[in-house]
Short mmCIF file of C-alpha atoms and ligand atoms in Angstrom, two decimals:
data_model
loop_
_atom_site.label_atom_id
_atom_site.label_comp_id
_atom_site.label_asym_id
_atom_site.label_seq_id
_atom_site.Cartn_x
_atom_site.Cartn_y
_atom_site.Cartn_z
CA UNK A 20 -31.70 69.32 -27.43
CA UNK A 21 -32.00 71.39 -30.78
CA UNK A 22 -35.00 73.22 -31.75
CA UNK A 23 -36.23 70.80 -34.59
CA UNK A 24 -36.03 67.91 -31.96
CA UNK A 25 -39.05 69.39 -30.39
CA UNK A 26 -42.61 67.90 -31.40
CA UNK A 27 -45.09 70.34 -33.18
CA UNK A 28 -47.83 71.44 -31.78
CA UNK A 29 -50.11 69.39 -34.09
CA UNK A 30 -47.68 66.05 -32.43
CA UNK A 31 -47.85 67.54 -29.34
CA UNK A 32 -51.77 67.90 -29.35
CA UNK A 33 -52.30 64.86 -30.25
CA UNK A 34 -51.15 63.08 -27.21
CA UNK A 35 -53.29 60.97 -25.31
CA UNK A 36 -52.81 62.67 -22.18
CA UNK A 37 -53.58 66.05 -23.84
CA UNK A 38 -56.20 64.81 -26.43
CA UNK A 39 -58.70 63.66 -23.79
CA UNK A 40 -59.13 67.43 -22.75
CA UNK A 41 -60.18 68.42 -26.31
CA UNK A 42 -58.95 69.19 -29.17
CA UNK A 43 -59.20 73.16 -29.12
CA UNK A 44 -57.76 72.94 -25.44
CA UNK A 45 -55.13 70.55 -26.17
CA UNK A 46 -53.63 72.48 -28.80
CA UNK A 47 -53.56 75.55 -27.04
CA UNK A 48 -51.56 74.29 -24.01
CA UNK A 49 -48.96 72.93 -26.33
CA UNK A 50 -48.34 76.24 -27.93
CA UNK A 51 -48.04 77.83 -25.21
CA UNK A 52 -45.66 75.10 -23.63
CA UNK A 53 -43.90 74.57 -26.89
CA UNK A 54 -43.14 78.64 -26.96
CA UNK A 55 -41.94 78.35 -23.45
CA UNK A 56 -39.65 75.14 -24.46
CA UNK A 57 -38.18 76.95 -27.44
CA UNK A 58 -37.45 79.80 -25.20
CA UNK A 59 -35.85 77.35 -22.65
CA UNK A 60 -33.53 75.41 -25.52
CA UNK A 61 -32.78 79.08 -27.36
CA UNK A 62 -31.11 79.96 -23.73
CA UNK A 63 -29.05 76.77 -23.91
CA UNK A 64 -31.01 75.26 -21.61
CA UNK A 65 -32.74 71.74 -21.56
CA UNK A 66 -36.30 72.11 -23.16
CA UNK A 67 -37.94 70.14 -20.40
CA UNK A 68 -41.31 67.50 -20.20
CA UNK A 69 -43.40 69.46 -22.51
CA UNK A 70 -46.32 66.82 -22.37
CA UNK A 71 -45.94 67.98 -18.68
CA UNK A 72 -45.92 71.38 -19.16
CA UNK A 73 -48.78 71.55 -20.94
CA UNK A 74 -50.50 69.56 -18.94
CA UNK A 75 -49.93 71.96 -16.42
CA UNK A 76 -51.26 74.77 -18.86
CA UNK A 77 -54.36 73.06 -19.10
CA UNK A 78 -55.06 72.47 -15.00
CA UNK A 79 -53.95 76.80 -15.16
CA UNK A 80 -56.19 77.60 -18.47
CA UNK A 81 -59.48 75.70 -16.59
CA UNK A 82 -58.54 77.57 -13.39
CA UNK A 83 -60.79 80.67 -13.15
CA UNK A 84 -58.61 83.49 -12.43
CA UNK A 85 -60.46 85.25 -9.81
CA UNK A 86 -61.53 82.91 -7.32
CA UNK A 87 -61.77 82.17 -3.53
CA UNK A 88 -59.52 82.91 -1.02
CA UNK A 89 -59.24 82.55 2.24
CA UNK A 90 -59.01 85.78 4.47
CA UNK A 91 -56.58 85.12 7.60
CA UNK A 92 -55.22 88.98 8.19
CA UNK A 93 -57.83 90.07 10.33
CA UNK A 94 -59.17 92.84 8.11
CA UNK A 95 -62.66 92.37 7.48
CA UNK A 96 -63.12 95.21 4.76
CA UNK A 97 -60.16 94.45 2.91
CA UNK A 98 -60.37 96.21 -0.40
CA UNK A 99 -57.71 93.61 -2.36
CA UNK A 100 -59.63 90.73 -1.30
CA UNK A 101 -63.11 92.07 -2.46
CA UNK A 102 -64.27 93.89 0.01
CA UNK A 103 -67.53 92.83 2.03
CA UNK A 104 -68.05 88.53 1.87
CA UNK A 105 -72.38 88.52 0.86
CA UNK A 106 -74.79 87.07 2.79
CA UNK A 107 -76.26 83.83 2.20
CA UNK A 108 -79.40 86.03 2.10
CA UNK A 109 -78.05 87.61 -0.71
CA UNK A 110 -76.21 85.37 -2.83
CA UNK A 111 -79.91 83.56 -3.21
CA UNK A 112 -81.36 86.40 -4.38
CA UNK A 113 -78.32 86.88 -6.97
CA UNK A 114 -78.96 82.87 -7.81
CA UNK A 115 -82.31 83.89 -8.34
CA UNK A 116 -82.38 87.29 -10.30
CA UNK A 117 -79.30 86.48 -12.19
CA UNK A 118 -79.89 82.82 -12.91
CA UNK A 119 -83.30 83.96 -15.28
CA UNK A 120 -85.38 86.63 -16.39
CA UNK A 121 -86.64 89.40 -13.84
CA UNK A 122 -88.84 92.34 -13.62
CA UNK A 123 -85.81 94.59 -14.09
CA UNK A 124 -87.39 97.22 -15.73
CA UNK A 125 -90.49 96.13 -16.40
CA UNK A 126 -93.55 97.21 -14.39
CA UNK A 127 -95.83 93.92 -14.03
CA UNK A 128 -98.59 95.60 -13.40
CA UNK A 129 -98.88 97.84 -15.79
CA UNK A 130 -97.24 95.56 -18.11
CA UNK A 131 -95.11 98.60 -19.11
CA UNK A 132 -90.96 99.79 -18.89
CA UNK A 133 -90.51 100.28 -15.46
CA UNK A 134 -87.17 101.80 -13.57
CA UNK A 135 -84.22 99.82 -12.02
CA UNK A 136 -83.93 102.32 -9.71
CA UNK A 137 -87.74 101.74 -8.02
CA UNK A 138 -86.95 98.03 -6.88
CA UNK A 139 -84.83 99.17 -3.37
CA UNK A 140 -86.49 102.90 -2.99
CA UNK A 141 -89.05 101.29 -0.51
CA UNK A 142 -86.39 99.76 1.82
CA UNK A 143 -83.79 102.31 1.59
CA UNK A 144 -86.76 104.71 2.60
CA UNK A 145 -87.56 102.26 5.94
CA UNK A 146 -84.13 101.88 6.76
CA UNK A 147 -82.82 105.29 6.74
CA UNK A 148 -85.93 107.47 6.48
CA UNK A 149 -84.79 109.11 3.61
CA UNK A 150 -87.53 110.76 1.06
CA UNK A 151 -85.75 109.54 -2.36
CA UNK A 152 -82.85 107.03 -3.02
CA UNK A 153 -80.75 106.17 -5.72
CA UNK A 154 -78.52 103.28 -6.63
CA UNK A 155 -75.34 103.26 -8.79
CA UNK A 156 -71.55 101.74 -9.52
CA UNK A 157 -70.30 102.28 -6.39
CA UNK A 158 -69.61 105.56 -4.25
CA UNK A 159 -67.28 107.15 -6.43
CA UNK A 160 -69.95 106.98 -8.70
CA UNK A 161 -72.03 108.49 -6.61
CA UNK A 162 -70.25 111.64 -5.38
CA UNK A 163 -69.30 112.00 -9.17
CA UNK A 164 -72.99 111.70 -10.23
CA UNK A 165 -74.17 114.10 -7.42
CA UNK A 166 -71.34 117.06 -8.28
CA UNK A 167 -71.85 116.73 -12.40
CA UNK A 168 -76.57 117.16 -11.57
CA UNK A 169 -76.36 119.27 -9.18
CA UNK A 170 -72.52 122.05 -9.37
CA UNK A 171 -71.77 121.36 -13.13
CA UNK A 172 -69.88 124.83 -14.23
CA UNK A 173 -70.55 125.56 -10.96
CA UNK A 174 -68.57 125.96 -7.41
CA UNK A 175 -68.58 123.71 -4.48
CA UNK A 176 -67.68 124.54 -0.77
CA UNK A 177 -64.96 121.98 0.40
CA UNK A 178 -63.19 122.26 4.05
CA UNK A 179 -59.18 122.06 3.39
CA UNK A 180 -59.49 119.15 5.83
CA UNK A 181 -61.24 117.29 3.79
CA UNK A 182 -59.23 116.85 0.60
CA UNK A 183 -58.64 113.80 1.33
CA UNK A 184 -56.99 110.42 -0.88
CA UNK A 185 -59.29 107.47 -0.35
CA UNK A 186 -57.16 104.91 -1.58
CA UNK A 187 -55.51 104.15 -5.22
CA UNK A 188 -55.93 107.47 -5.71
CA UNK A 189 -59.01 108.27 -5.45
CA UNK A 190 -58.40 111.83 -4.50
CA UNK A 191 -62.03 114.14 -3.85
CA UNK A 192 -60.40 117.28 -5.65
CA UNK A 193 -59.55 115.15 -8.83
CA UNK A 194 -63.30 114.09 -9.18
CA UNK A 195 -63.81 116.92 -8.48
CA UNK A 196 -63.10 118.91 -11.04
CA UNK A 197 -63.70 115.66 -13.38
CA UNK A 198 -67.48 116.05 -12.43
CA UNK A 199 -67.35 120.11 -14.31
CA UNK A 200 -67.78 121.44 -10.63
CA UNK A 201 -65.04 124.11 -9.29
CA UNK A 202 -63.12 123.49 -5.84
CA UNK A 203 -63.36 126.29 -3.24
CA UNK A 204 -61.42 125.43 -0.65
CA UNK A 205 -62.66 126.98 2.95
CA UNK A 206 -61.02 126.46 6.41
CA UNK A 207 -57.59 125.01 6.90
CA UNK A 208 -55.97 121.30 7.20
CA UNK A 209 -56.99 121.24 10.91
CA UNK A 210 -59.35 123.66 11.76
CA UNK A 211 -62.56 124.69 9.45
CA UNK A 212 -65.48 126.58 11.33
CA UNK A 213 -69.25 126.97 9.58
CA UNK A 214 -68.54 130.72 9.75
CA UNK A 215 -66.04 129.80 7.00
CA UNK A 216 -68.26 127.81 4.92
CA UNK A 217 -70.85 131.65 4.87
CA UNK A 218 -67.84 133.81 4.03
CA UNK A 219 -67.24 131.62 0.90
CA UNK A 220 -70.43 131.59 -0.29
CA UNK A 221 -70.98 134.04 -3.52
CA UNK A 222 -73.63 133.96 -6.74
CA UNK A 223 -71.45 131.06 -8.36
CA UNK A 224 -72.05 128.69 -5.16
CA UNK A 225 -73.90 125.48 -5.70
CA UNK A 226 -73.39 123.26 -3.03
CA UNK A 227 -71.22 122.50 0.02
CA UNK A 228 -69.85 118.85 0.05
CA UNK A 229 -68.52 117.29 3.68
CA UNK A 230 -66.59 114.28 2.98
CA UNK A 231 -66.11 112.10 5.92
CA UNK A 232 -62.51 111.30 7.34
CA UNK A 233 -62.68 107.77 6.54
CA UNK A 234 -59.23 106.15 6.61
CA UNK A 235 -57.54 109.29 8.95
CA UNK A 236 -58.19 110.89 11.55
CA UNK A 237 -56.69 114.35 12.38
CA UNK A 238 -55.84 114.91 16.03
CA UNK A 239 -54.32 117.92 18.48
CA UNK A 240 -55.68 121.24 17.71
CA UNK A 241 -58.81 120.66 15.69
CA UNK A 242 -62.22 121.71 15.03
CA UNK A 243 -64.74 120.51 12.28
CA UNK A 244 -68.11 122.28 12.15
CA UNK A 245 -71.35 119.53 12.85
CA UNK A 246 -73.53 118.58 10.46
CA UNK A 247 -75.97 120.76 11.79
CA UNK A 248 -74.29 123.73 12.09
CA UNK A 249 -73.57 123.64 8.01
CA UNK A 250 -77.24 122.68 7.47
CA UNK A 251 -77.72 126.19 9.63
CA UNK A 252 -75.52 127.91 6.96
CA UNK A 253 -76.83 126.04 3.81
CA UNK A 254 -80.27 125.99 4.36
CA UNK A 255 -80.94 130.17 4.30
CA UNK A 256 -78.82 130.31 1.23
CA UNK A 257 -80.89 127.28 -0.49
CA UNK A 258 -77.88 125.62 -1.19
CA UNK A 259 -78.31 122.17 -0.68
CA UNK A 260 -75.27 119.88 1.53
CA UNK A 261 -74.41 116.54 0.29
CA UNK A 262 -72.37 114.43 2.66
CA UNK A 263 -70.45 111.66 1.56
CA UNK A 264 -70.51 109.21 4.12
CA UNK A 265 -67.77 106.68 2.98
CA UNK A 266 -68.65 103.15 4.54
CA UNK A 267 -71.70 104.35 6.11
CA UNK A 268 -73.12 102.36 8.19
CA UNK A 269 -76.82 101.51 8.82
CA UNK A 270 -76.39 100.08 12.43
CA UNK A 271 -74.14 102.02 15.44
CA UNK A 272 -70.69 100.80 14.64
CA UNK A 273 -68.19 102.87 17.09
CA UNK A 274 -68.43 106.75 15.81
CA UNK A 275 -69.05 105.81 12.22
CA UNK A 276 -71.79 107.96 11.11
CA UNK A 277 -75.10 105.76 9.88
CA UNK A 278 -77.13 107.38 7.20
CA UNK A 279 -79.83 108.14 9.35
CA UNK A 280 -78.07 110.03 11.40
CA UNK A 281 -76.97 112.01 8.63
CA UNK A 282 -79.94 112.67 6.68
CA UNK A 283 -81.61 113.82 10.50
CA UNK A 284 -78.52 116.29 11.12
CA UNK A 285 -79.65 118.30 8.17
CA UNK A 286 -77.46 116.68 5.07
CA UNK A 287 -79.77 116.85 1.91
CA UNK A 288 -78.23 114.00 0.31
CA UNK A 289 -75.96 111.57 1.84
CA UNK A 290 -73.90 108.84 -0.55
CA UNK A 291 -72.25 105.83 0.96
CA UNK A 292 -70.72 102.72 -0.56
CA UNK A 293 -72.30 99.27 -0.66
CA UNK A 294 -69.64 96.74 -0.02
CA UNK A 295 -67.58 98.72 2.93
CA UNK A 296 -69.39 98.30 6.27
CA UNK A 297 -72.42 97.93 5.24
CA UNK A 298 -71.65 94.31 4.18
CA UNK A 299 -73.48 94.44 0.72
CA UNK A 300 -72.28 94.46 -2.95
CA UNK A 301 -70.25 96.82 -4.39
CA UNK A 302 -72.62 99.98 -5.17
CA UNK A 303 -73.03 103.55 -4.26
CA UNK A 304 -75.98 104.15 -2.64
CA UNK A 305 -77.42 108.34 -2.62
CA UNK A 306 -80.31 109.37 -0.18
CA UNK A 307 -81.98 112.02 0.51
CA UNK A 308 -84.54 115.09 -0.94
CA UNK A 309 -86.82 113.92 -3.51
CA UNK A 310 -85.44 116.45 -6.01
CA UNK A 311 -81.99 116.51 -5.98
CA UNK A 312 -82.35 112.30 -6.16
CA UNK A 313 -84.40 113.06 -9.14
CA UNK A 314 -81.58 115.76 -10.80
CA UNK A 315 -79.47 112.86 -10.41
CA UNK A 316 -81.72 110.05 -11.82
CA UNK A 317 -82.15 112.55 -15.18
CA UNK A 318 -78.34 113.64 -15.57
CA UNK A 319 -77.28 111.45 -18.46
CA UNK A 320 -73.95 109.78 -16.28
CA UNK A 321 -76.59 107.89 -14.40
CA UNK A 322 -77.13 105.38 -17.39
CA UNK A 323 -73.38 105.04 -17.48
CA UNK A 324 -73.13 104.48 -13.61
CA UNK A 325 -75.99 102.38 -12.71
CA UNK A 326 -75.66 99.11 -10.77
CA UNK A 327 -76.50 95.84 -12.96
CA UNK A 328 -79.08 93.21 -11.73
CA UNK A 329 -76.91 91.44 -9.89
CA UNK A 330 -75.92 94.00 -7.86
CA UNK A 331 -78.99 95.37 -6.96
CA UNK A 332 -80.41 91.38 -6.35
CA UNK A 333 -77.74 91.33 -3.82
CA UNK A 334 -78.11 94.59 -2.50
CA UNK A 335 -81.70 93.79 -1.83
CA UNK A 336 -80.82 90.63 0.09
CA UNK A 337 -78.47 92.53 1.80
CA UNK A 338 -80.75 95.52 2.87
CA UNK A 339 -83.85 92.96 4.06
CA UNK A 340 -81.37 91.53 6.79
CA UNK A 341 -81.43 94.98 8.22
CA UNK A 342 -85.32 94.94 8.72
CA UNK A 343 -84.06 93.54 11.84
CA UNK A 344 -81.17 94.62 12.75
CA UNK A 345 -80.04 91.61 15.11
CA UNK A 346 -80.75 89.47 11.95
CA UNK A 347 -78.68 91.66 10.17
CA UNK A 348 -75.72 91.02 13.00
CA UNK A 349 -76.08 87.44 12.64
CA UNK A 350 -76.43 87.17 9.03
CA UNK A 351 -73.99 90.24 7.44
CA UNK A 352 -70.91 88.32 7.60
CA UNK A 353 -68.78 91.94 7.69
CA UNK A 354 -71.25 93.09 11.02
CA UNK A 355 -70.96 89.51 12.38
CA UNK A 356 -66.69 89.53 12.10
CA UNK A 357 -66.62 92.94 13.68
CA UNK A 358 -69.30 91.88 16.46
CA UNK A 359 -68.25 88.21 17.19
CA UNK A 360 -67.11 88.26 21.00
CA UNK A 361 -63.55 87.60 21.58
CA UNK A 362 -63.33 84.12 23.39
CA UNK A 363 -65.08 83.20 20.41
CA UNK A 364 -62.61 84.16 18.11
CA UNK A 365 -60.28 82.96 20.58
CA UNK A 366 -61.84 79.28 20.83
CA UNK A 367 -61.05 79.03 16.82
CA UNK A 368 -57.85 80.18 17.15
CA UNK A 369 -57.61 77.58 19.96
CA UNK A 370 -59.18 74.78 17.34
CA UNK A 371 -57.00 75.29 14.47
CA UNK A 372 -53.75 76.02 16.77
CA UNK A 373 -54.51 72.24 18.32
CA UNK A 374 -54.82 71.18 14.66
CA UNK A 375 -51.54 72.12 12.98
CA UNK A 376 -49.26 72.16 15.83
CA UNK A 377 -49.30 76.33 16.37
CA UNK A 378 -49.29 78.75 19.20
CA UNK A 379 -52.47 81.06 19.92
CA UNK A 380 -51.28 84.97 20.06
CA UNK A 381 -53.14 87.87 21.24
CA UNK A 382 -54.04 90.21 17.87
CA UNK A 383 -55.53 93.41 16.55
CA UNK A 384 -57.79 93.17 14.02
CA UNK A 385 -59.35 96.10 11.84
CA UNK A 386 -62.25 96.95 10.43
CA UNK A 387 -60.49 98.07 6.31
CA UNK A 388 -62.18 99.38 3.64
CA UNK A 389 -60.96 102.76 5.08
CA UNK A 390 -63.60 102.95 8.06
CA UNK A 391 -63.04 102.84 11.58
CA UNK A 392 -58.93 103.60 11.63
CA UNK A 393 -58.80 103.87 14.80
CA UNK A 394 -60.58 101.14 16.30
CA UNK A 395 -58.61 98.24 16.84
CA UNK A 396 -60.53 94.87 17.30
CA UNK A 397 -59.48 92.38 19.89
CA UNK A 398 -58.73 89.14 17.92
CA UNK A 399 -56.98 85.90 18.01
CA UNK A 400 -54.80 84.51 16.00
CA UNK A 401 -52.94 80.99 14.93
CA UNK A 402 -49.24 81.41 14.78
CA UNK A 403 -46.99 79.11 12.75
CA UNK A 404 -43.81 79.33 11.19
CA UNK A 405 -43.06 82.43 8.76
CA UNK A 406 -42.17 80.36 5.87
CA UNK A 407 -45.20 78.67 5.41
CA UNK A 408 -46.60 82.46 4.56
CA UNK A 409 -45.89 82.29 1.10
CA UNK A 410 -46.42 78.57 -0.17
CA UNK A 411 -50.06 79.38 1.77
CA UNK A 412 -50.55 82.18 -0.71
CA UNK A 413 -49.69 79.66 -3.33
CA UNK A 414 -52.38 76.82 -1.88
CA UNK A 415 -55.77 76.07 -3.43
CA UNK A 416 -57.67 77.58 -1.97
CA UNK A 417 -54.74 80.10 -1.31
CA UNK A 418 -54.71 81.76 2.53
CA UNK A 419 -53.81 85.14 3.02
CA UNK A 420 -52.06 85.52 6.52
CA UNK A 421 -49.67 88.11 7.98
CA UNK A 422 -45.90 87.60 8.68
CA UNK A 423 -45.10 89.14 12.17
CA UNK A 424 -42.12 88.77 14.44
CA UNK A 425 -40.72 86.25 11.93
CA UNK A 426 -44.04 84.10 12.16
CA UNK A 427 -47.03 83.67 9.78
CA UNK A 428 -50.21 84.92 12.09
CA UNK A 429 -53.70 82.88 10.86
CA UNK A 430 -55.96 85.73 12.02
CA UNK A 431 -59.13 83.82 12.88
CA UNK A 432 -61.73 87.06 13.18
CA UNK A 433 -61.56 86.89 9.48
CA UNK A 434 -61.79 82.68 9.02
CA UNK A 435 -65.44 81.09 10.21
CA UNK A 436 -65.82 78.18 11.36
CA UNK A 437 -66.72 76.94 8.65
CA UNK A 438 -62.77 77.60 7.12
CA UNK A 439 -60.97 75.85 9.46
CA UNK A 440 -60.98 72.34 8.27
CA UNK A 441 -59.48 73.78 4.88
CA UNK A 442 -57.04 76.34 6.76
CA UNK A 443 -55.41 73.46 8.74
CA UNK A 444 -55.60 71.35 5.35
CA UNK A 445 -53.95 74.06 3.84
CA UNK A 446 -51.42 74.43 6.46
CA UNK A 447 -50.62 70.76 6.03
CA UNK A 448 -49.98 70.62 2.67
CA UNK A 449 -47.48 74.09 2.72
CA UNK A 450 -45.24 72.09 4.95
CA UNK A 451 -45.09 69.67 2.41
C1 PLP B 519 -64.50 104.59 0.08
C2 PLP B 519 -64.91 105.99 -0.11
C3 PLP B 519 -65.32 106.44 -1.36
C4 PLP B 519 -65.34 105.56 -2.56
O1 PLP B 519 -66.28 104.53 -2.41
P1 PLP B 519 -66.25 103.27 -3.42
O2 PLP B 519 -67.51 102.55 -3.10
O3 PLP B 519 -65.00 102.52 -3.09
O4 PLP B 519 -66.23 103.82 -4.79
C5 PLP B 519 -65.72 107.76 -1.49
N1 PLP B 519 -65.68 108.60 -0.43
C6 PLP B 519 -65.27 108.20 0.81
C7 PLP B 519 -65.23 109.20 1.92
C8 PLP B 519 -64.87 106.87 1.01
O5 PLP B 519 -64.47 106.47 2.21
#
């Protein structure tokens, strides 16, 4: 075929099959299939159905591009697949905030501007027992937001053990100096003791910063001062300690360290994130003394790292599960994956292994989102042949499993119940 044998994209538009999708679609599917034709004939190659190709276009163009998938690798947190699923709970309350107008920022009773930042204070405050809160982007945000109010020009006390990479580099030394705060490092990779924290401090000193070991964990020959003991050395010098929590975690979750716990061992602001184990949205969340949360509230990177509406609608949801925090194991899909007994997990594993012809296997699933590295989760999983990995990836919905031992393992601590019908469906159709 030549190039002038092909239609034009006005011809091409115009066909029937195309046409009933609109004009304004129609015609861009057959550019970009016509381009793709040309391409194909310029290589000496045959130019193809185009009517089918840009058919195709169309089904890809009305395809959102971020959408559903199905989580079969047995980590819960995982950061490429969006982190922490929401709570019915709180997708209502997005439904409802985001689907109209809200009190925002307006103070109803007053009839006045109100703050954002007032709607979750009361609950945070419950939950944690912490004097002041704030809400913004996410934690980054938040550690950012804390360094630029409170050590701008200024130097902050950080343990050499603690200068840590969170992921995609996200590195605490890099925001740190973005924030206008200065990096003294105190202690060593494995062993930092308070009395190290005191000899650093000098006029120029404006806060000490603990950063928890989220994704590591340092082992052998180690010592890391406790919370309290640094509140022992801040406190005389008025220096306040901000601890950045990570995940946090507002219920006992193996030894990751719940807000509560931090704010009562002496930290005078903690920051966690929102969509790690805490199940939420993705948000940084800062607690602690009154005025240090206000500092932050006033610097002027708050307005550019505040949460939107719909964040802090499903933040909200997420948080009033917690009022009862057996509610909140049943309802937070993150705590109920990381909580749901094994012969449970096992029994799906069971179900969707009778439905597609697999074997069950014996797994280890992990909490993600960099908390918890060492805990490994009991879990079961569905095991079927390794080439179905990739043409599952490919599936609508698509299913993300794990290729092990030259098989494809269906996780189920990650699926629910409610996924199986589709998994198996899924399964079906990548054998073709
Ligand atoms: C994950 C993490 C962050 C970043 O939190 P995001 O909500 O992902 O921005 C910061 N500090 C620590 C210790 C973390 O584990």
């Amino acid at each position: 075929m030549r190039l002038r044998d092909l239609p034009s994209v006005d011809e091409l538009a115009r066909d029937a099959r195309l046409a009933a999708f609109g004009h304004g679609a129609a015609v861009a599917a057959a550019r970009t299939a016509l381009a793709a034709a040309r391409e194909r004939v310029r290589a000496g190659r045959d130019a193809g159905d185009v009517v089918a190709a840009a058919l195709a276009e169309i089904q890809r163009a009305r395809h959102p591009r971020l959408h559903r998938v199905l989580n079969a690798t047995g980590v819960v947190v995982h950061t490429n697949l969006g982190r922490a699923p929401l709570a019915e709970a709180a997708l209502e309350r997005v439904r409802e905030v985001g689907g109209g107008y809200s009190n925002l920022e307006y103070d109803l009773e007053r009839a006045r501007r109100g703050s954002r930042q007032e709607h979750l204070v009361g609950l945070l405050r419950r939950l944690t027992g912490a004097e002041a809160a704030l809400v913004v982007n996410n934690n980054a945000a938040a550690v950012l937001l804390a360094l630029a109010a409170l050590a701008e020009a200024r130097e902050v006390l950080v343990s050499r053990g603690e200068l840590v990479e969170i992921g995609d580099g996200f590195r605490i030394p890099d925001v740190l100096a973005r924030s206008g705060a200065r990096l003294v490092e105190v202690g060593t990779t494995n062993r930092t003791r308070a009395t190290d924290y005191e000899g650093a401090i000098g006029p120029d000193t404006a806060l000490l910063l603990r950063v928890h070991p989220s994704n590591f964990r340092v082992v052998g020959f180690t010592e890391r001062p406790a919370l309290r003991e640094l509140a022992a050395v801040a406190r005389p010098a008025g220096l306040p300690l901000v601890d950045d929590l990570g995940s946090g975690a507002l219920v006992d979750l193996h030894d990751e360290p719940t807000a509560r716990q931090s704010l009562d061992g002496g930290a005078d602001l903690v920051c966690f994130s929102g969509d790690k184990l805490l199940g939420g949205p993705q948000a940084g969340i800062v607690l602690g003394r009154a005025d240090l949360v206000e500092r932050l509230r006033r610097h002027p990177l708050q307005r550019a790292l505040r949460a939107d509406k719909l964040t802090l609608a499903a933040l909200e949801g997420t948080l009033a599960l917690y009022v009862d925090p057996e509610r909140a194991v049943r309802e937070v899909p993150v705590l109920r994956a990381l909580r749901e007994p094994l012969e449970s997990v096992r029994a799906r594993a069971e179900r969707l292994a009778a439905a597609v012809g697999g074997t069950v296997e014996e797994t280890v699933a992990r909490a993600g989102g960099g908390a918890l590295p060492l805990v490994d989760v009991p879990s079961a999983a569905c095991a079927v042949e390794e080439g179905l990995a990739e043409r599952l990836r490919a599936g609508d919905p698509p299913v993300v499993a794990v290729v092990r031992d030259a098989r494809t393992l269906l996780d189920c601590r990650t699926l629910s119940d409610d996924d199986l019908e589709e998994v198996a469906a899924a399964v079906a159709a990548a054998r073709g």
